[in-house]
PDB file of C-alpha atoms in Angstrom:
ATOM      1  CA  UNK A   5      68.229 -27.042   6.699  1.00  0.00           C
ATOM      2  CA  UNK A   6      67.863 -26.227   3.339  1.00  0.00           C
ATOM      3  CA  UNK A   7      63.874 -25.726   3.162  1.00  0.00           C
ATOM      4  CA  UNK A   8      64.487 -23.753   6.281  1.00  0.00           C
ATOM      5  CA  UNK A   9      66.706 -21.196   4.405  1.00  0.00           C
ATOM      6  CA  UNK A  10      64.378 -21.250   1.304  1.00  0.00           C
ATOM      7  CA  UNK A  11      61.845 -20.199   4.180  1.00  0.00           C
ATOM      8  CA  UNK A  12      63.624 -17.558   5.723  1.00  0.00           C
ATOM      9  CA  UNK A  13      64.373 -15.892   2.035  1.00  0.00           C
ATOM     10  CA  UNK A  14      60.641 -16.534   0.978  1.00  0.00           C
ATOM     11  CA  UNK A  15      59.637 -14.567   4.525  1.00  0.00           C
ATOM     12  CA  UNK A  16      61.963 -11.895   3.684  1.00  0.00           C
ATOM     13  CA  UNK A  17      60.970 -11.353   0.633  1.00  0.00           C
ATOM     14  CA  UNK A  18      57.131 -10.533   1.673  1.00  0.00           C
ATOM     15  CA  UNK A  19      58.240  -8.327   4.326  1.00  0.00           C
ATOM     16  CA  UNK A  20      60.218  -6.052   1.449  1.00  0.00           C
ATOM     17  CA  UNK A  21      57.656  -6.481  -0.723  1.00  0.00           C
ATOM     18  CA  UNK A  22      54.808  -5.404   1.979  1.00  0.00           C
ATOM     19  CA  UNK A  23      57.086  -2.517   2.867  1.00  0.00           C
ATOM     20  CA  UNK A  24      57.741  -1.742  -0.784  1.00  0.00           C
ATOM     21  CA  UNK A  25      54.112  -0.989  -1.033  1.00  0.00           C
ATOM     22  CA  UNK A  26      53.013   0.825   1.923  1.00  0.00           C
ATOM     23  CA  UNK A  27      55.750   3.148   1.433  1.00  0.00           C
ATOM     24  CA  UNK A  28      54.761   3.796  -1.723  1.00  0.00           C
ATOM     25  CA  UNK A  29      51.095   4.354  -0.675  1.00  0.00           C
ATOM     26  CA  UNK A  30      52.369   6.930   1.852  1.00  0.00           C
ATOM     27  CA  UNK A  31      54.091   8.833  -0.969  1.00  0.00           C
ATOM     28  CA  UNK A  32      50.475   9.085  -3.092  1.00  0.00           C
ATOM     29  CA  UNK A  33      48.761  12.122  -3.658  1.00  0.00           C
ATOM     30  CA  UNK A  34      45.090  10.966  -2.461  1.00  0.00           C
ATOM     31  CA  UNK A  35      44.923  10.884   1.295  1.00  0.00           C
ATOM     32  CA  UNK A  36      42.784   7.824   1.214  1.00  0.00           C
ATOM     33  CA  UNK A  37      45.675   6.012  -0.183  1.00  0.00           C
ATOM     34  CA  UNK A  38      48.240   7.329   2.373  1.00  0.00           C
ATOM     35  CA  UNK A  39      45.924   6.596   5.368  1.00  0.00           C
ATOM     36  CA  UNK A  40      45.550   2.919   3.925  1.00  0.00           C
ATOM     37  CA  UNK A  41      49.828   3.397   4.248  1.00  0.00           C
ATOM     38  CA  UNK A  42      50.153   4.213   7.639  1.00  0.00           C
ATOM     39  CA  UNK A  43      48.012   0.969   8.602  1.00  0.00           C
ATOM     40  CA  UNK A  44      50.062  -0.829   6.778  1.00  0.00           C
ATOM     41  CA  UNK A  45      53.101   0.077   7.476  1.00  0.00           C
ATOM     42  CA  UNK A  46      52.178  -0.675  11.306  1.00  0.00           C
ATOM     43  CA  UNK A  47      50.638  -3.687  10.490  1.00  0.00           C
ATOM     44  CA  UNK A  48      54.247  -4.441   9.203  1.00  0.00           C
ATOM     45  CA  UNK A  49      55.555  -3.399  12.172  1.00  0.00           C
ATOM     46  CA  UNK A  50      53.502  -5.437  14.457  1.00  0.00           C
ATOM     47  CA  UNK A  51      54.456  -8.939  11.843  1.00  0.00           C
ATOM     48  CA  UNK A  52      58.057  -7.672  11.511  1.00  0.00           C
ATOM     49  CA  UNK A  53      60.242  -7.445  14.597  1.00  0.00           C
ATOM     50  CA  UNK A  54      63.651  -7.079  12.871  1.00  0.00           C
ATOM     51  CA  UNK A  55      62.157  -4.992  10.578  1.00  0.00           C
ATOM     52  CA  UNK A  56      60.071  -2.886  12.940  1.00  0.00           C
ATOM     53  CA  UNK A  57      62.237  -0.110  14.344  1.00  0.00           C
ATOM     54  CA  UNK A  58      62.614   0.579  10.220  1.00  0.00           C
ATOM     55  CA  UNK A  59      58.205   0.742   9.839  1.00  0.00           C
ATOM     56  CA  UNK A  60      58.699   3.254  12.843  1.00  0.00           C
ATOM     57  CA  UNK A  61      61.019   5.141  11.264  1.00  0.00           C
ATOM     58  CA  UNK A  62      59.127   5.945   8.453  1.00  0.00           C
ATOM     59  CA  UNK A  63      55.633   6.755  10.433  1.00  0.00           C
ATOM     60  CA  UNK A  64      58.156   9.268  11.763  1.00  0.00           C
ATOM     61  CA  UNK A  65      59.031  10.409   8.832  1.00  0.00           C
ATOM     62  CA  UNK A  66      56.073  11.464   7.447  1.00  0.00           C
ATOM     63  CA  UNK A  67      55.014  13.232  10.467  1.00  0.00           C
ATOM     64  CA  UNK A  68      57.962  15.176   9.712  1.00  0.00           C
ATOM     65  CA  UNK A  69      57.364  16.022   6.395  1.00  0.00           C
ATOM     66  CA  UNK A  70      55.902  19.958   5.824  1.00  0.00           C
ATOM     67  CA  UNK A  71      52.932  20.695   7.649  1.00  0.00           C
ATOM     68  CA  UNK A  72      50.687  23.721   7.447  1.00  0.00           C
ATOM     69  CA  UNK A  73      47.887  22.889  10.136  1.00  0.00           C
ATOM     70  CA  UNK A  74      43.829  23.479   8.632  1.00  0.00           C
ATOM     71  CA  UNK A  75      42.907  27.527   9.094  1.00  0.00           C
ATOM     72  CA  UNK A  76      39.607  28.711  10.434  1.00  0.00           C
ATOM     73  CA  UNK A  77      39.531  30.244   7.402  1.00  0.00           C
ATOM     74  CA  UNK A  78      39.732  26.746   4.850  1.00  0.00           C
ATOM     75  CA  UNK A  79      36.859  25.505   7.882  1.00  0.00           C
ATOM     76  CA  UNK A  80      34.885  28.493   7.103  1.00  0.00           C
ATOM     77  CA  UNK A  81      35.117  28.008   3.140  1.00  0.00           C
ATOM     78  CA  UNK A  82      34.466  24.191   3.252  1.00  0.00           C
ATOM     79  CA  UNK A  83      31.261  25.870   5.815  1.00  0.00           C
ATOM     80  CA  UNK A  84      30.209  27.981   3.067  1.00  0.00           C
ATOM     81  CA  UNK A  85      30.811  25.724  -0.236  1.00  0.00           C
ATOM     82  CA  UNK A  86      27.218  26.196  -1.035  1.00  0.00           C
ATOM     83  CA  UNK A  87      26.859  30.256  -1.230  1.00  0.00           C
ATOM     84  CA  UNK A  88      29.874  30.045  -4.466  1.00  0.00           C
ATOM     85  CA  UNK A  89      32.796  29.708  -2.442  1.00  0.00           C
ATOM     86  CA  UNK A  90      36.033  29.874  -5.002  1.00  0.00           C
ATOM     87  CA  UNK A  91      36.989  26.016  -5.546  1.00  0.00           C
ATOM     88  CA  UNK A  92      40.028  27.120  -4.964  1.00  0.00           C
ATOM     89  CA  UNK A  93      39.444  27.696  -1.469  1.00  0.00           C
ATOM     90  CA  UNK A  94      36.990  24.555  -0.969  1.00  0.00           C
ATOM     91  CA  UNK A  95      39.965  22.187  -2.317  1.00  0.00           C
ATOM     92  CA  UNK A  96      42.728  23.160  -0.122  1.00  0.00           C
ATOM     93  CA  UNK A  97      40.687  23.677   3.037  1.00  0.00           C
ATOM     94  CA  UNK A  98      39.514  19.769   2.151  1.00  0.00           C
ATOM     95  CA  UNK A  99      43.119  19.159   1.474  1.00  0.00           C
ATOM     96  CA  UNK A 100      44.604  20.661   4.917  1.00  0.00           C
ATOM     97  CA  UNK A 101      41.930  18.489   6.385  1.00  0.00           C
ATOM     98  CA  UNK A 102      42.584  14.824   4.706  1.00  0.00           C
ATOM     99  CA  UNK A 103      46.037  15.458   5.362  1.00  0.00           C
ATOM    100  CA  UNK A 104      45.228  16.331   9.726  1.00  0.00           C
ATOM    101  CA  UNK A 105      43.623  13.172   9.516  1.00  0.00           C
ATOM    102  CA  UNK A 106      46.393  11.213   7.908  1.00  0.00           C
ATOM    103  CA  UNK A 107      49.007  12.411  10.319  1.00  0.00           C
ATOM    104  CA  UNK A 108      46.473  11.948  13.660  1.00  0.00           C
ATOM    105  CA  UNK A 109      46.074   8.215  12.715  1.00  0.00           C
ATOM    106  CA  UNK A 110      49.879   8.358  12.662  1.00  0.00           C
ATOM    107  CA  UNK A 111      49.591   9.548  16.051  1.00  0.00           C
ATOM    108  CA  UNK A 112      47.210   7.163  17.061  1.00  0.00           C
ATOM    109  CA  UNK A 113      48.729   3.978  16.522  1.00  0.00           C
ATOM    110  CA  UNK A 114      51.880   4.895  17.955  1.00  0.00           C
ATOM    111  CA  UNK A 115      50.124   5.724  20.876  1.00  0.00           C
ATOM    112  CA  UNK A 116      48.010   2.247  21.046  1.00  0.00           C
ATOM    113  CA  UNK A 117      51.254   0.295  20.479  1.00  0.00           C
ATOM    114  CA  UNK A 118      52.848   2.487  23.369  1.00  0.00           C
ATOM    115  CA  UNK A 119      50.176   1.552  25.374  1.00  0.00           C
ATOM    116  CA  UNK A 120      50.131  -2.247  24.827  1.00  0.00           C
ATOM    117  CA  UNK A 121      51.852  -4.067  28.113  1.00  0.00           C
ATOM    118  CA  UNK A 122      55.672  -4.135  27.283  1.00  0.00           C
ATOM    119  CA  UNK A 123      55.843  -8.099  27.199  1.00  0.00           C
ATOM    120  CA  UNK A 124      53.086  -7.797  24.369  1.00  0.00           C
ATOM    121  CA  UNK A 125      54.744  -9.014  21.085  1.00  0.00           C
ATOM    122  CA  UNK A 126      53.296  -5.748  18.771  1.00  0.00           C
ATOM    123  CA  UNK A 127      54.358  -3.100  22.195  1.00  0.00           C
ATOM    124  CA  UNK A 128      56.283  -0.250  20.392  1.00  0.00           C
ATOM    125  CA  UNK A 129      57.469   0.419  24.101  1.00  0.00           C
ATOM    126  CA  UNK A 130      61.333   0.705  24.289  1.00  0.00           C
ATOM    127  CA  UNK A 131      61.715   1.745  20.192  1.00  0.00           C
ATOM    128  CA  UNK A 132      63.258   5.039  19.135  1.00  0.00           C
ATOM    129  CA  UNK A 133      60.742   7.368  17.881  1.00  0.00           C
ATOM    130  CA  UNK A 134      62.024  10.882  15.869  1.00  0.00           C
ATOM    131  CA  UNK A 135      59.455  13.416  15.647  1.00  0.00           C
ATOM    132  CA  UNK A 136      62.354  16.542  15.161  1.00  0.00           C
ATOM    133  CA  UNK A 137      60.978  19.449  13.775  1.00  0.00           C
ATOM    134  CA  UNK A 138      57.770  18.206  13.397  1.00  0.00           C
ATOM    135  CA  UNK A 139      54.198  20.108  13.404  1.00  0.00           C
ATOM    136  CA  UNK A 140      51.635  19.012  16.066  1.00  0.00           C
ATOM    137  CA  UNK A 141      48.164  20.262  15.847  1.00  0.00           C
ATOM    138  CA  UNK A 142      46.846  17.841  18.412  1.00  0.00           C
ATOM    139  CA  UNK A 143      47.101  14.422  19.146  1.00  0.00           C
ATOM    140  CA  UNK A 144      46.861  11.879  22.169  1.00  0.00           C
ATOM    141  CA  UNK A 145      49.887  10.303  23.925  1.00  0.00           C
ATOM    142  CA  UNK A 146      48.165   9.923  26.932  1.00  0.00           C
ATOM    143  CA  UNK A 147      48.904   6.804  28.922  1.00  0.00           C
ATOM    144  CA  UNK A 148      51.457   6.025  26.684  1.00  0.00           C
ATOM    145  CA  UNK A 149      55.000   4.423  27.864  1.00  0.00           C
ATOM    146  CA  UNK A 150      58.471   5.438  26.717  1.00  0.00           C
ATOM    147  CA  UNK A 151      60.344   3.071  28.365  1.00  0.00           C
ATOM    148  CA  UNK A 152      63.813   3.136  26.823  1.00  0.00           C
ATOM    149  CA  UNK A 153      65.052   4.244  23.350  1.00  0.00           C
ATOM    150  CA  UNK A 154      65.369   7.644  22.358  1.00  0.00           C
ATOM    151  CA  UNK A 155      62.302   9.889  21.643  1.00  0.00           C
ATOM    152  CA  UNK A 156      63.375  13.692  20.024  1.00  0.00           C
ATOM    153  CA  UNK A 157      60.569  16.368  19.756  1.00  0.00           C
ATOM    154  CA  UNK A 158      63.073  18.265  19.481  1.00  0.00           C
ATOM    155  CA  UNK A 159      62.086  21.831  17.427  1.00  0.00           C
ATOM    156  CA  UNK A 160      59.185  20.354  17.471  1.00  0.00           C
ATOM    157  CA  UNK A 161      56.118  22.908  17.283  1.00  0.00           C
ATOM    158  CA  UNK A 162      53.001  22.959  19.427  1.00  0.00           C
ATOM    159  CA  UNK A 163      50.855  25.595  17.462  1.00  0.00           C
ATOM    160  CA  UNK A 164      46.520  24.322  17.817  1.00  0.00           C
ATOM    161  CA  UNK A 165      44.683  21.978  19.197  1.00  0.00           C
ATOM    162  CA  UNK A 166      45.107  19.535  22.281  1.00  0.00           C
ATOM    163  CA  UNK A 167      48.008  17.462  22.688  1.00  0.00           C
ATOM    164  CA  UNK A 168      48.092  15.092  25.565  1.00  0.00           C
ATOM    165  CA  UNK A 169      50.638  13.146  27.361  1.00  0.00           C
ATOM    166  CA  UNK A 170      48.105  12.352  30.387  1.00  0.00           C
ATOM    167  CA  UNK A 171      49.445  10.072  32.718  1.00  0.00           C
ATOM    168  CA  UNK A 172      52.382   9.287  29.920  1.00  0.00           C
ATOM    169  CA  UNK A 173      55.490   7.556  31.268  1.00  0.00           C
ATOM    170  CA  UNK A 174      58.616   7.927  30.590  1.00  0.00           C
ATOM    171  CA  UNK A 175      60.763   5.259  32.270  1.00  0.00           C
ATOM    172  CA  UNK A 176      64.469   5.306  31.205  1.00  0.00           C
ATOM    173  CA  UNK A 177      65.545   6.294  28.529  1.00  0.00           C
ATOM    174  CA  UNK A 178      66.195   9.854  27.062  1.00  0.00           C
ATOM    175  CA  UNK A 179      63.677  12.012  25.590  1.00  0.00           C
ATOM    176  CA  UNK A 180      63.899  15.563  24.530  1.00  0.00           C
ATOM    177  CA  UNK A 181      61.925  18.693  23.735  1.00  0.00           C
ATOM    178  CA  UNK A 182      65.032  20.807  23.643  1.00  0.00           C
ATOM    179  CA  UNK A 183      63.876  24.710  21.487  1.00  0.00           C
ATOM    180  CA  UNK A 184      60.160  22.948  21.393  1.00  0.00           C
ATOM    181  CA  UNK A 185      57.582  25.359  20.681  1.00  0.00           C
ATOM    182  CA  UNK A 186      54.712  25.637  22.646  1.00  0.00           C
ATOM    183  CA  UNK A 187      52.830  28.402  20.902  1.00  0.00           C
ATOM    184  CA  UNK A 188      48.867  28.064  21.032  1.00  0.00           C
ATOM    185  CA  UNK A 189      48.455  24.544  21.660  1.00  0.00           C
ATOM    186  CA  UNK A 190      47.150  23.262  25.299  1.00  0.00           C
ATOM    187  CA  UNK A 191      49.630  20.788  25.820  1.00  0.00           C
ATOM    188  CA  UNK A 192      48.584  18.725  28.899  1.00  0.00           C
ATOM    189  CA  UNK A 193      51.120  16.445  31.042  1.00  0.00           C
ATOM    190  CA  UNK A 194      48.714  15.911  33.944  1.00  0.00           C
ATOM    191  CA  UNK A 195      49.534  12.916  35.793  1.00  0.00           C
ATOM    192  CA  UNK A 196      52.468  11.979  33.780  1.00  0.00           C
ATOM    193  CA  UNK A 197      55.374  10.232  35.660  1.00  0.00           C
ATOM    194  CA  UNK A 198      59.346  10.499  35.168  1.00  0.00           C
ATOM    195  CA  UNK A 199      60.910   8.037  36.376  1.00  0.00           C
ATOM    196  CA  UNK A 200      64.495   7.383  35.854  1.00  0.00           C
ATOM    197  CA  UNK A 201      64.666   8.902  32.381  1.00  0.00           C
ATOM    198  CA  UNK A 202      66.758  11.750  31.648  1.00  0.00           C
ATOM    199  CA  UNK A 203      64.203  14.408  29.980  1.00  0.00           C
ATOM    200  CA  UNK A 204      64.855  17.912  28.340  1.00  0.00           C
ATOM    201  CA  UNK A 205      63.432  21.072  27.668  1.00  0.00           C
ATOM    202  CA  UNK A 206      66.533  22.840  26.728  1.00  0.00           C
ATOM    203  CA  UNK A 207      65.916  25.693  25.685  1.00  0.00           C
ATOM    204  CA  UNK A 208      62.457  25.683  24.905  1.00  0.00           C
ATOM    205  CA  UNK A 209      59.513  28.196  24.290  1.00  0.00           C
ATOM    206  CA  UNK A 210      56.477  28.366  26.082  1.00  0.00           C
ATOM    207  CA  UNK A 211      54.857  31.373  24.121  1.00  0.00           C
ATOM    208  CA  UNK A 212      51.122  30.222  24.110  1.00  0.00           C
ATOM    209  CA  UNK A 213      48.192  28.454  24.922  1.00  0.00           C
ATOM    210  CA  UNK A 214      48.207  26.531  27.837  1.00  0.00           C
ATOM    211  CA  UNK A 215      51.406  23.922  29.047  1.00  0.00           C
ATOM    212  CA  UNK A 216      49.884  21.711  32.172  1.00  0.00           C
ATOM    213  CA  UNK A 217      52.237  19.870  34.073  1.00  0.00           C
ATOM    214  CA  UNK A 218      49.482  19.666  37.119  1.00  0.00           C
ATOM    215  CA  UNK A 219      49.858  16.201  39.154  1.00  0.00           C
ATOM    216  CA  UNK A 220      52.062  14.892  37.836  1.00  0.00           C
ATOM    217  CA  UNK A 221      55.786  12.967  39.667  1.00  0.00           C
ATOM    218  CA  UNK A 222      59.593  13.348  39.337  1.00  0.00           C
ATOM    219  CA  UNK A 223      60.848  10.851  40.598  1.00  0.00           C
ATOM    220  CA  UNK A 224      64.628   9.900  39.972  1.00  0.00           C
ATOM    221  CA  UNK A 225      66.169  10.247  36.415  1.00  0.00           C
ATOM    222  CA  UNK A 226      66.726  14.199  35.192  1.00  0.00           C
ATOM    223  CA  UNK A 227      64.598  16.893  33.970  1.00  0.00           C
ATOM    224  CA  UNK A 228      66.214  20.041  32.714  1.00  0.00           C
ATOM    225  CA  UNK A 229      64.432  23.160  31.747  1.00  0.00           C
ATOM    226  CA  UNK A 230      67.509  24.753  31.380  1.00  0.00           C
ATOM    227  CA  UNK A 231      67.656  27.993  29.422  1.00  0.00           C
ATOM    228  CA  UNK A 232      63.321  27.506  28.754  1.00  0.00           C
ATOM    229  CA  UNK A 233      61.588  30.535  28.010  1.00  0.00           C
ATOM    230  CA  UNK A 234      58.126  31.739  29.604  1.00  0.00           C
ATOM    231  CA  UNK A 235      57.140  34.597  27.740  1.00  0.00           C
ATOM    232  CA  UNK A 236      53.348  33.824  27.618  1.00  0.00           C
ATOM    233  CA  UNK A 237      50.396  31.919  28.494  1.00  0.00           C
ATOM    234  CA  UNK A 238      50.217  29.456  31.498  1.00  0.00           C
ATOM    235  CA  UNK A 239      51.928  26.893  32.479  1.00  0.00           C
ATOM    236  CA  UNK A 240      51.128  24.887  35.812  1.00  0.00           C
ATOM    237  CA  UNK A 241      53.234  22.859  37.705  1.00  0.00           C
ATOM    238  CA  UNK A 242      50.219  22.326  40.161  1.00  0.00           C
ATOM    239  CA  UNK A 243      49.952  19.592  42.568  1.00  0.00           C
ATOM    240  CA  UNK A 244      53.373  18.062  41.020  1.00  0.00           C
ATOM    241  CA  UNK A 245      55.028  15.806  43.365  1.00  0.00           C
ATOM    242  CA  UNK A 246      58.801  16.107  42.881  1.00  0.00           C
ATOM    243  CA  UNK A 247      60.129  13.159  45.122  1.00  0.00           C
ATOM    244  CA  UNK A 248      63.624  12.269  43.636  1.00  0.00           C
ATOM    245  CA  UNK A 249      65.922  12.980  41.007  1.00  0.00           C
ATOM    246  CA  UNK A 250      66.833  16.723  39.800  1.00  0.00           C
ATOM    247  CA  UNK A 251      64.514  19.453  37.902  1.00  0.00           C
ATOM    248  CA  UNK A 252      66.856  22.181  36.679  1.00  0.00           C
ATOM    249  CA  UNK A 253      65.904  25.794  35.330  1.00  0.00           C
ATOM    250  CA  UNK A 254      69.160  27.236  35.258  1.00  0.00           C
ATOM    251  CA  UNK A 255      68.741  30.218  32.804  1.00  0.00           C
ATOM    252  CA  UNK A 256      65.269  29.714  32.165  1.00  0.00           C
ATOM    253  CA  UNK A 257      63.835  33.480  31.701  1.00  0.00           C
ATOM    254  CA  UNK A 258      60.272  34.083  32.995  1.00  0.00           C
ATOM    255  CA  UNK A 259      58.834  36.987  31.376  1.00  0.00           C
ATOM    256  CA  UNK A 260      55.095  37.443  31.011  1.00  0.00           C
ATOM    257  CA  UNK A 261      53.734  33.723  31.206  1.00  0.00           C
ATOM    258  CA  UNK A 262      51.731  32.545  34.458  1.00  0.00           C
ATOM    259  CA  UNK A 263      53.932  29.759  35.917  1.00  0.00           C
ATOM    260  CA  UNK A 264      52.469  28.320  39.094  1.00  0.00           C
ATOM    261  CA  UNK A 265      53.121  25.717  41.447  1.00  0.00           C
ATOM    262  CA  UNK A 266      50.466  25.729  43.685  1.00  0.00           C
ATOM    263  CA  UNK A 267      50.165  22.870  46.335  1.00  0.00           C
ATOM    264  CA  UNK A 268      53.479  21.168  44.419  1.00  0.00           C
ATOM    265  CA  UNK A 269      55.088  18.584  47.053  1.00  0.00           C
ATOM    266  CA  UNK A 270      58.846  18.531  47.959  1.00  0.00           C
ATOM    267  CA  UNK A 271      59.567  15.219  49.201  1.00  0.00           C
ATOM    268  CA  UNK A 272      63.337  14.492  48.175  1.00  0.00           C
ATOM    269  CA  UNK A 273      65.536  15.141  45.422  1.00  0.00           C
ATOM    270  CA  UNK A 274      66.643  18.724  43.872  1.00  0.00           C
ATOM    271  CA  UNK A 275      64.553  21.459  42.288  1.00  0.00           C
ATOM    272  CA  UNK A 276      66.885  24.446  41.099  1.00  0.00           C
ATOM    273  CA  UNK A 277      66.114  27.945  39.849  1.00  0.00           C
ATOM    274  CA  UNK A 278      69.549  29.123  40.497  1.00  0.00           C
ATOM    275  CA  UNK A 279      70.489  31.694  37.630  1.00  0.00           C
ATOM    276  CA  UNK A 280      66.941  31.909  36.465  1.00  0.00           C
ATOM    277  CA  UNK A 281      65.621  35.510  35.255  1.00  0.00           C
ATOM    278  CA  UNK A 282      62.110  36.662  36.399  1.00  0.00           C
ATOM    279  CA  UNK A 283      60.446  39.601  35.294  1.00  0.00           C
ATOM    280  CA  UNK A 284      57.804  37.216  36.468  1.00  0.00           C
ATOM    281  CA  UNK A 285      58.219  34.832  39.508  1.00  0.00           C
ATOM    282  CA  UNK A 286      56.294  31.675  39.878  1.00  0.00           C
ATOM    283  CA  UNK A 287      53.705  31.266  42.310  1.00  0.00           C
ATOM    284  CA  UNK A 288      54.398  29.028  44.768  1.00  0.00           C
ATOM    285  CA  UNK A 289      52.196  28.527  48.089  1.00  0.00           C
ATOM    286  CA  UNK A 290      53.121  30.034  51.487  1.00  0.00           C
ATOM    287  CA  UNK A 291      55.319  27.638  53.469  1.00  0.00           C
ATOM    288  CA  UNK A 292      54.977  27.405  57.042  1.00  0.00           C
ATOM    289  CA  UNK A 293      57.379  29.768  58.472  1.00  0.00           C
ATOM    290  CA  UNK A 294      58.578  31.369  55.637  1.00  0.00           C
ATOM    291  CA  UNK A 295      60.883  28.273  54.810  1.00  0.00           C
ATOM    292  CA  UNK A 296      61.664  26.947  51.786  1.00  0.00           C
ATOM    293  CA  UNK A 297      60.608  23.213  50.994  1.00  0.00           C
ATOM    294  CA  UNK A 298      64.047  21.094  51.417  1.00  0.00           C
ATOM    295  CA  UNK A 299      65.198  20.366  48.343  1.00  0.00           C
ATOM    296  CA  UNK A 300      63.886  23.802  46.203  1.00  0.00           C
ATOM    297  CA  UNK A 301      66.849  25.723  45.387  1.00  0.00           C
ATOM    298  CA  UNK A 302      65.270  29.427  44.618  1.00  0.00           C
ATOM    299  CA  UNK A 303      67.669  32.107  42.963  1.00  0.00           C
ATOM    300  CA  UNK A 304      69.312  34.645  45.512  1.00  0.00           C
ATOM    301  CA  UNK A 305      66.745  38.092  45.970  1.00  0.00           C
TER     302      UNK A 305
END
């Protein structure tokens, strides 16, 4: 019993000291060092169960931290280094960069744990995962599951580059992009599924680029786009099946962004625009007699 403790203790200690150090490599100033950080702070996670949701946390963390996404005008300087670009210029375009690429690996091996089987011993599936406030300039989520736990993009901006949540599930749970920002990004949730999860857009911003929500399946569980804003660029609802569960868009305002939902499919459940604004209304297909798919609850004329 004994050698068993002295075991335990000796474990713990190497997981404190291992997370000791990767933290500490995530605070450095040379993005080489960080990057080595974020590997090892999820190869900590994958070793340490108790201590995982804690080697989440921090990825989290630093994604975030302050973020000013690359310009096309640091790409252009690191472009022209060669016809006596200022250093100046050269260094934090190079900067911006290292630091993209320290915060996409982030991304990525979130995503690869969240797309690991859920009875696989290093699945992140089911964790909490906090990315409030932070700044996305692409990424890939795609196939990932959220299966449980509590997920928060909330404030979160979308401002360049692709960000995917293809065929993403989120099963249970809650997750929310309540006052998100989608503002230049394409942000593409093609083929993604709810299903029994309780998901929010409260309040969000659709200002920009392009939001794609084509194919994809509410079914049971709760999504609420309550008091969203459409002000610009498209977003597409196209092909969606909504076959259970609720969709809300109580006081979302639809003013100058293309919002269709072309070939959509009513099969069960609730869809609600009641109190919505439109200065723009969705486009929606032509229903056989002029009726309105059961189920799709459109605001009085």
């Amino acid at each position: 019993m004994r050698a068993k403790i002295e075991t335990d203790r000796n474990g713990v200690r190497l997981f404190n000291e291992r997370f000791t150090k990767a933290s500490e490599q995530l605070g450095s100033e040379k993005a080489a060092v960080r990057l080595a950080g974020v590997y090892a702070m999820a190869g900590l996670a994958d070793d340490w169960r108790e201590g995982r949701q804690t080697c989440i946390d921090v990825l989290c963390a630093y994604l975030r931290m302050p973020y000013t996404p690359p310009s096309d005008t640091s790409n252009a300087a690191l472009a022209r280094a060669n016809n006596q670009v200022p250093n100046v210029d050269v260094d934090a375009g190079r900067t911006a960069r290292e630091e993209r690429e320290v915060r996409h690996t982030v991304i990525r091996l979130i995503s690869r744990h969240l797309r690991l089987a859920e009875d696989d011993a290093t699945s992140w599936s089911g964790y909490d995962f906090d990315f409030t406030g932070a700044v996305f300039d692409g990424g890939n989520f795609s196939d990932a599951r959220f299966a449980g736990g509590q997920v928060s993009f909330v404030g979160a901006l979308f401002a360049v580059g692709e960000m995917s949540f293809v065929e993403a599930v989120f099963a249970g749970g809650r997750v929310s992009f309540d006052r998100a920002m989608f503002a230049g990004a394409g942000v593409d949730f093609g083929g993604a599924r709810f299903s029994g999860a309780r998901v929010s857009f409260v309040g969000a911003v659709f200002s920009g680029g392009a939001v794609s929500f084509d194919t994809a399946e509410f079914a049971r569980g709760r999504v609420h786009f309550v008091r969203a804003e459409f002000s610009g660029g498209a977003v597409s609802f196209d092909g969606t099946e909504f076959s259970g569960g609720s969709v809300h868009f109580a006081g979302a305002e639809f003013r100058g962004a293309a919002v269709s939902f072309y070939n959509s499919m009513f099969r069960g459940g609730r869809v609600s625009f009641q109190r919505a604004a439109f200065q723009v209304r969705p486009a929606f297909d032509d229903w056989p007699d002029g009726r309105t798919p059961e189920g799709l609850v459109l605001p009085e004329a």
